Amino acid sequence: MSFIETTRMLFDHVSHASFSVLKPGEALNLDLYAEEQTYIRFNRAQIRQATAVAQRNLGVTFQGDGRTIQFAVDLTGSLEQDAAFVRSLLERARAEASVLPEDPFLVPIKNNGSSDIQYQADHPFESDWIKQIISAVEGVDFAGLLSKGPQIKAVRNSAGQDHWFCSDSFFIDYSLYTVNASGENKAVKDLYADRAWSLEHFCKAIGHGKNQLELLKRSARRLSAGEYRVYLAPAALESIVGIFSWGAVSYDAWKKGQSGLQKLIEGNAFFSEKFSLQENFRLGLAPQFNSLGELAPMELPIIQQGQLKNLLVNSRTAKEFKIPSNGADNVGWKGEGLRSAEVNGGDLPEAKVLQHLDNGIYLSNLHYLNWSDPQTARLTGMTRYACFWVDHGEIVAPIHDLRFDESLYRIFGSCLDALTAETRLFPSTETYQRRDLSGCKVPGAIVDNFRFTL
Amino acid sequence: MVHFGKLKSTDNVSVMVTSSDTERLTLAFNPNYSEFDIHQGLGWIAGEADWVGLRFVQEYTQNRSIRNQRPDQNLFRIERGVMVEAMIDGQIAYAGTSDLSKPGLREACRRAVQLAMASADSKVFGFSTMQRPPNQGRFVSPRLQGLDSLSLTEFTSKLIDACRHMQVSDKIVNATAETTLVESHCQYASTNGSNIDQQFLLVSANFAVTAKDGSITQRRSLNGPVANCSQAGLEYFNFDAIFADCERVARQALELLDADNCPCEILDLILAPDQMLLQIHETIGHPLELDRILGDERNYAGWSFVKPCDFGRLQYGTNLMNVTFDPGLNGEFASYGFDDCGNRATREYLIKDGLLLRGLGSLESQARSGIAGVANFRASSWNRAPVDRMANVNLAPGSSNLEAMVAAVKRGIYMESNISWSIDDYRNKFQFGCEYARLIEDGQFTKVLKNPNYRGVTVPFWNSLKMVGGPDECRSFGTSFCGKGEPNQMIRVGHASPPCLFTQVEVFGGGQ
Ligand SMILES: [Zn+2]
């Protein structure tokens, strides 16, 4: 039996065994994340580390006596052992529920329906695959990570709900390096992610990267701090959209006084009407259900033509503040984050980006973003990888990396000049504890007077 | 006054005695597992490769948190599994599983062998058992009072009380008391004779408030949201002191609502130990990691401005700068006896009198680079291979003190408690923000300032270090959230430091 089949059987068995021992007034939610991943890490076009991981992490949410007690456990894969173990956790849960104070914002577990989605993949034989990658990157300084294999997210509860999402896919998140005429390291970054591997596609992408490396070999230009017209390529914009999940679009964070978009929410600041951001589960990267099995709308506008339409609200926040939930999940650093974000494209054809930028900086990637003043939606971060000075629509030279410190209200508001018509899909490459199931789709953006400080 | 930090032997811990009529369901919970015998497990797979290692991790993590005096989270997380390491032709590959049965371990070993064979032809370096020394030993982290010394009821009510002490005004819109209690057991055994057993009890806490007045919001916490942590038992929670600190930071949050913005100017800067932790972490710890210098992290966390030829030559900071890798500091968050390849951990100078001497690199990185390193090959759990990590990286105390530093400043700023952090991928251009600041004019603290931030470049910044506080003002902090590696890993680090004075730093405040 495959990993997916055995996991399904195990989940059937454990959920049945634990639901059957619940007492009247008790309820249980089981939230499974399972993966069989192979991680291959490359440095200098060779293999630094290779790791296989098979894991099944079960989240157990017990409700009894108006209290919520949660567990998370690594399942062993043995039907009887895991079922007995989860049942033993219920004993501890009951004991804790009998002494903890009542939880006024407990949302009773209910049946949020059923769904079953499976995305299959077609991976080459492992050792052949490694050989193909190594041969495709021969002669270039290549670093990166191949992650491949199935991921499962499933949620069941004692009220009868049953959601299953299974996705098999791979990504190669990588960068290529060279040394420029001034003796400095320069690099270009890309991501190849799909369900079916194509050596031809990969070789073409590596070839494109090598061409960019040629441009990076020129002497770098040192730009002084100040305001510049910039092009934020989709990967750079994806980093900025990521910061929206650091509390900015969370209703709960706003009520706690921790939202970076407080001024927008309270009507004191606005975005450009060119800017629209939504959750769109049609991207197929993340399950539409959250860890309690609640369904988010297939599409949920967050900002539409510059106006705030919705904040993300989970059912607990909804209960506390007496507003409707929209099925948000506790993801991201502050909870209630985006799982499948999409920024609408604009009308600038990608082929005309350099011409339209005219004089300014082409930013392929950004690095290490953080709020510098959440009150004014100001964030800071660095330029990274292939960033160029552009003069009269021509790439002239790579730049020395710069630090920016800029407000979202300018980036997506008063200084937003254009968005590209084409958008790019970024399946998540995050692998803390487990490979992440999320992603986003964004265009590139031309922004005026972008502020660099160091 | 800061009440967290290293527990001194003179500290009074008798306040933790619980009354006999309290409900006796304690914070201790031992799930019903049969013992895993690592030597038997190793025996099942020992013959499958040139060399085999086995690392068992069992970690119980409790999150107990209260928000606005109401329960927010009661979560008990169990991580339990093994990582099999198999060496074939000098390539070590890894396979992790939580199936600890004989077939489970044999299957994991089969995968590790398969991966080692598939990647041996293109390996970065040919390793040997030199990188897996056959050490034997035990480490138990210090603790005075175990998790069974306090009932869940009483602990919860103390956290509720902490929230109450923070809610000093209607303008406090949020008060949280979050605690994390970790019991970790790690064993390592290998076919060349490693036999290591390490047990840790780790505690961390975040007591934080948000104050709001109209459209102005300010946050304040005890030392920043992730800094308070230690290897200790429940004696760590000296609640009387915590309650006093909770009131103090809540009042400071209110003060910040009415405070002026930090000016935009170049002046002298004093950093408290709870910000020094971040300064050390980002601008000393990460750039000295040998795997970064070797390029392993280039596609994720980044490279380093430090070059192999800089060791023994680069004047990293002024001669007041002495930095150690110290895995043995009692109670510091990332102390241990051995790293995850079985290397015995010892205290080493990384920087002495400002001169760079040694890197933060494991035996693997030392073999690859030829640079002196430390025992810091560490994995976040059973499901990850070890990589070079910081552990405890500390700035040694000097001979000054905060009072003398303030007196020495004509115009400057004192900053406390990290709230924002960002640095480039070579670890040069940083920008950090703090929760709370005071202006210093003519050698005296004057007004409170909000939204304090500063920026600089690593080596020039450390070469502006002018005064270093003494041992009495040294505090030990850390974090559970140092991220690195592909696949990604979040790991615990510790940083101890006194307050320090830096001259002529670019500071600035908030505002669009
Ligand atoms: Zn870190």
PDB file of C-alpha atoms and ligand atoms in Angstrom, chain A residues 368, chain B residues 281-282 286 389-390 427 481-483, ligand 1:
ATOM      1  CA  TYR A 368      14.104  39.547   5.317  1.00  0.00           C
TER       2      TYR A 368
ATOM      3  CA  HIS B 281      22.337  36.880  17.171  1.00  0.00           C
ATOM      4  CA  GLU B 282      22.056  38.616  13.804  1.00  0.00           C
ATOM      5  CA  HIS B 286      24.773  34.081  11.844  1.00  0.00           C
ATOM      6  CA  ARG B 389      23.557  26.357  14.458  1.00  0.00           C
ATOM      7  CA  MET B 390      24.229  28.912  17.072  1.00  0.00           C
ATOM      8  CA  ARG B 427      24.783  40.084   7.382  1.00  0.00           C
ATOM      9  CA  PHE B 481      12.675  30.813  16.898  1.00  0.00           C
ATOM     10  CA  CYS B 482      15.967  30.913  15.030  1.00  0.00           C
ATOM     11  CA  GLY B 483      15.118  29.839  11.483  1.00  0.00           C
TER      12      GLY B 483
HETATM   13 ZN    ZN C   1      18.590  33.243  13.695  1.00  0.00          ZN
END
